[in-house]
Short mmCIF file of C-alpha atoms in Angstrom, two decimals:
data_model
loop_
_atom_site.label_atom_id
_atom_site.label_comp_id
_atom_site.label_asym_id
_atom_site.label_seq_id
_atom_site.Cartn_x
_atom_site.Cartn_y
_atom_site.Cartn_z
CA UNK D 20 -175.06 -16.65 -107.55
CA UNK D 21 -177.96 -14.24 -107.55
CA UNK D 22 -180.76 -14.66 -110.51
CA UNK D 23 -180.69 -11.66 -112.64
CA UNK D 24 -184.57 -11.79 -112.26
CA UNK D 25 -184.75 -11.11 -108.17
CA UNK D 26 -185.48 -8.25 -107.07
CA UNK D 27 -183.22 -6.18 -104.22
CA UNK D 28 -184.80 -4.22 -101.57
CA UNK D 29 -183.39 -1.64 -99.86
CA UNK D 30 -184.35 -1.17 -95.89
CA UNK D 31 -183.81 2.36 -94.35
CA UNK D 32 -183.90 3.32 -90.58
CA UNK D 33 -185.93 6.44 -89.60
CA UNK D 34 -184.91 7.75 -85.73
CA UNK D 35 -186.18 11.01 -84.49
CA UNK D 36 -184.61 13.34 -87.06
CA UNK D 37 -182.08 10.76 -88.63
CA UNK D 38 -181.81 8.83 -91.44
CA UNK D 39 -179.89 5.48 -92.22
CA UNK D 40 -179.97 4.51 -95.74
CA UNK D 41 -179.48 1.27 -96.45
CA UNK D 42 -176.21 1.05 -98.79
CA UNK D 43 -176.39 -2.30 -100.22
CA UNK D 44 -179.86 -3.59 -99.82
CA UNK D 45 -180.57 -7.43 -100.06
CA UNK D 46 -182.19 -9.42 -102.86
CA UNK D 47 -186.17 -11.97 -102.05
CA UNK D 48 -187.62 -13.24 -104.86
CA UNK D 49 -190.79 -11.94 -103.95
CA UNK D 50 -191.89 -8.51 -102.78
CA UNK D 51 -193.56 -10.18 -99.88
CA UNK D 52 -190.39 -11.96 -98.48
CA UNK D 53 -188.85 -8.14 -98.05
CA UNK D 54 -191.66 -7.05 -95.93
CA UNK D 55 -191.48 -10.13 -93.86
CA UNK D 56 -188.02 -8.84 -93.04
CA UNK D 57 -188.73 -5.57 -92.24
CA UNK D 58 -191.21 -6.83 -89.46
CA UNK D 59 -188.16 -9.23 -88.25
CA UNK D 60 -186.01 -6.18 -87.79
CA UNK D 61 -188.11 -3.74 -86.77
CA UNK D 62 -188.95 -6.44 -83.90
CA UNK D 63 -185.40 -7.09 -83.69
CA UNK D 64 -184.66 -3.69 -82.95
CA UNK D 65 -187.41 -2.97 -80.64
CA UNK D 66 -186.22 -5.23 -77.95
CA UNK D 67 -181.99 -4.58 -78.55
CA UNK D 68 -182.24 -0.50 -78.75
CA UNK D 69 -183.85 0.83 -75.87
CA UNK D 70 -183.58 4.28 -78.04
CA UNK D 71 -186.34 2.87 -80.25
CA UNK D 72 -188.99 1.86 -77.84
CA UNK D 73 -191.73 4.73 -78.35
CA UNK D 74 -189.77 7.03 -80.95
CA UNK D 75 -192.35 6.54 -83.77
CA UNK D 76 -189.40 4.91 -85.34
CA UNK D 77 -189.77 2.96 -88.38
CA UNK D 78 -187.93 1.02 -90.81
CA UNK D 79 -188.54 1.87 -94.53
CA UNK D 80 -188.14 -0.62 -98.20
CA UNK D 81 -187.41 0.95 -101.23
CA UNK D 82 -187.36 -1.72 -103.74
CA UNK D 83 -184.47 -1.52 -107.39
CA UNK D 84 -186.19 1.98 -108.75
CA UNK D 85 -185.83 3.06 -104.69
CA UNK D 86 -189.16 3.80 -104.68
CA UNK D 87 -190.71 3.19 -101.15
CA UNK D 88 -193.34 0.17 -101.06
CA UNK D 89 -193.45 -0.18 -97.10
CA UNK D 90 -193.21 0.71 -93.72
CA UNK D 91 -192.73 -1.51 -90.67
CA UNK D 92 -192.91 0.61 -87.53
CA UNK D 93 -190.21 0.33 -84.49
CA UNK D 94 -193.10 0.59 -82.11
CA UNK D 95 -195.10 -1.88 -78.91
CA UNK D 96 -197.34 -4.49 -80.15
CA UNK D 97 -200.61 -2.34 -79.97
CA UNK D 98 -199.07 0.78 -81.92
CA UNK D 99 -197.13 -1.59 -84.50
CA UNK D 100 -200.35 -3.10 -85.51
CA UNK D 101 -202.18 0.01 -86.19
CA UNK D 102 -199.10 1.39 -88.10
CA UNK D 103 -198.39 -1.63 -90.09
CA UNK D 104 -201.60 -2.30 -91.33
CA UNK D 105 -202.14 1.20 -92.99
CA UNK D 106 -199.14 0.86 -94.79
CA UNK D 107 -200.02 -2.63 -95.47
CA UNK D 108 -202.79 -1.16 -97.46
CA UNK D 109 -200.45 1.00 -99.43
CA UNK D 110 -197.94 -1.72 -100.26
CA UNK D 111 -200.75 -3.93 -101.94
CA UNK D 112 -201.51 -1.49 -104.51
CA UNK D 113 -197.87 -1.35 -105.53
CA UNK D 114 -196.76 -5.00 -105.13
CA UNK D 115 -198.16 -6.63 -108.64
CA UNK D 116 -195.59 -3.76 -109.90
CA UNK D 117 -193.09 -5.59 -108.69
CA UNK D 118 -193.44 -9.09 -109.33
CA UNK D 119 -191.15 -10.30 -112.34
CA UNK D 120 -193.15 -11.20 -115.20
CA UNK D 121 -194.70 -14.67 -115.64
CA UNK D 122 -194.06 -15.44 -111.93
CA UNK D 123 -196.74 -16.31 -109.70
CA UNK D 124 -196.29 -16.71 -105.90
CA UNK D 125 -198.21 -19.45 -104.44
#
């Protein structure tokens, strides 16, 4: 059973020109769990689909209001980091948003 207080997050893939929203999303109790797997699969992807591998791909979550609170790039090591960390900088400012009240991640 899923707690009516967690969250779901939504995770999008951007190829080239296309566009694969994420239909049913998947619930983390904390904002930080989603981004975690966003890196997985955006890793995942970048060594199973060849078509990927230097496409400035990128794999987008929209959290319950589909607002977009980060990115996780489809891109080698060196270009992943650079990528990842500038829209590490945008999540933070939106990730206390998110948190259900009273909770506190440790």
């Amino acid at each position: 059973m899923v707690s009516l207080n967690m969250p779901r997050f939504f995770f999008d893939l951007f190829f080239e020109h296309y566009v694969v929203l994420d239909p049913g999303g998947l619930f983390f109790e904390y904002p930080t769990s989603a981004t975690a797997a966003a890196d997985e699969m955006a890793r995942h992807l970048l060594v199973s689909r060849a078509e990927l591998r230097n496409s400035s791909s990128w794999i987008r979550v929209r959290d319950e209001r589909r607002k977009e609170v980060y990115r996780s790039s489809i891109a080698p090591a060196g270009e992943a980091a650079e990528a990842s960390s500038k829209a590490q900088s945008a999540f933070s400012k939106n990730e206390k948003a998110l948190e259900p009240r009273g909770s506190r991640q440790s």
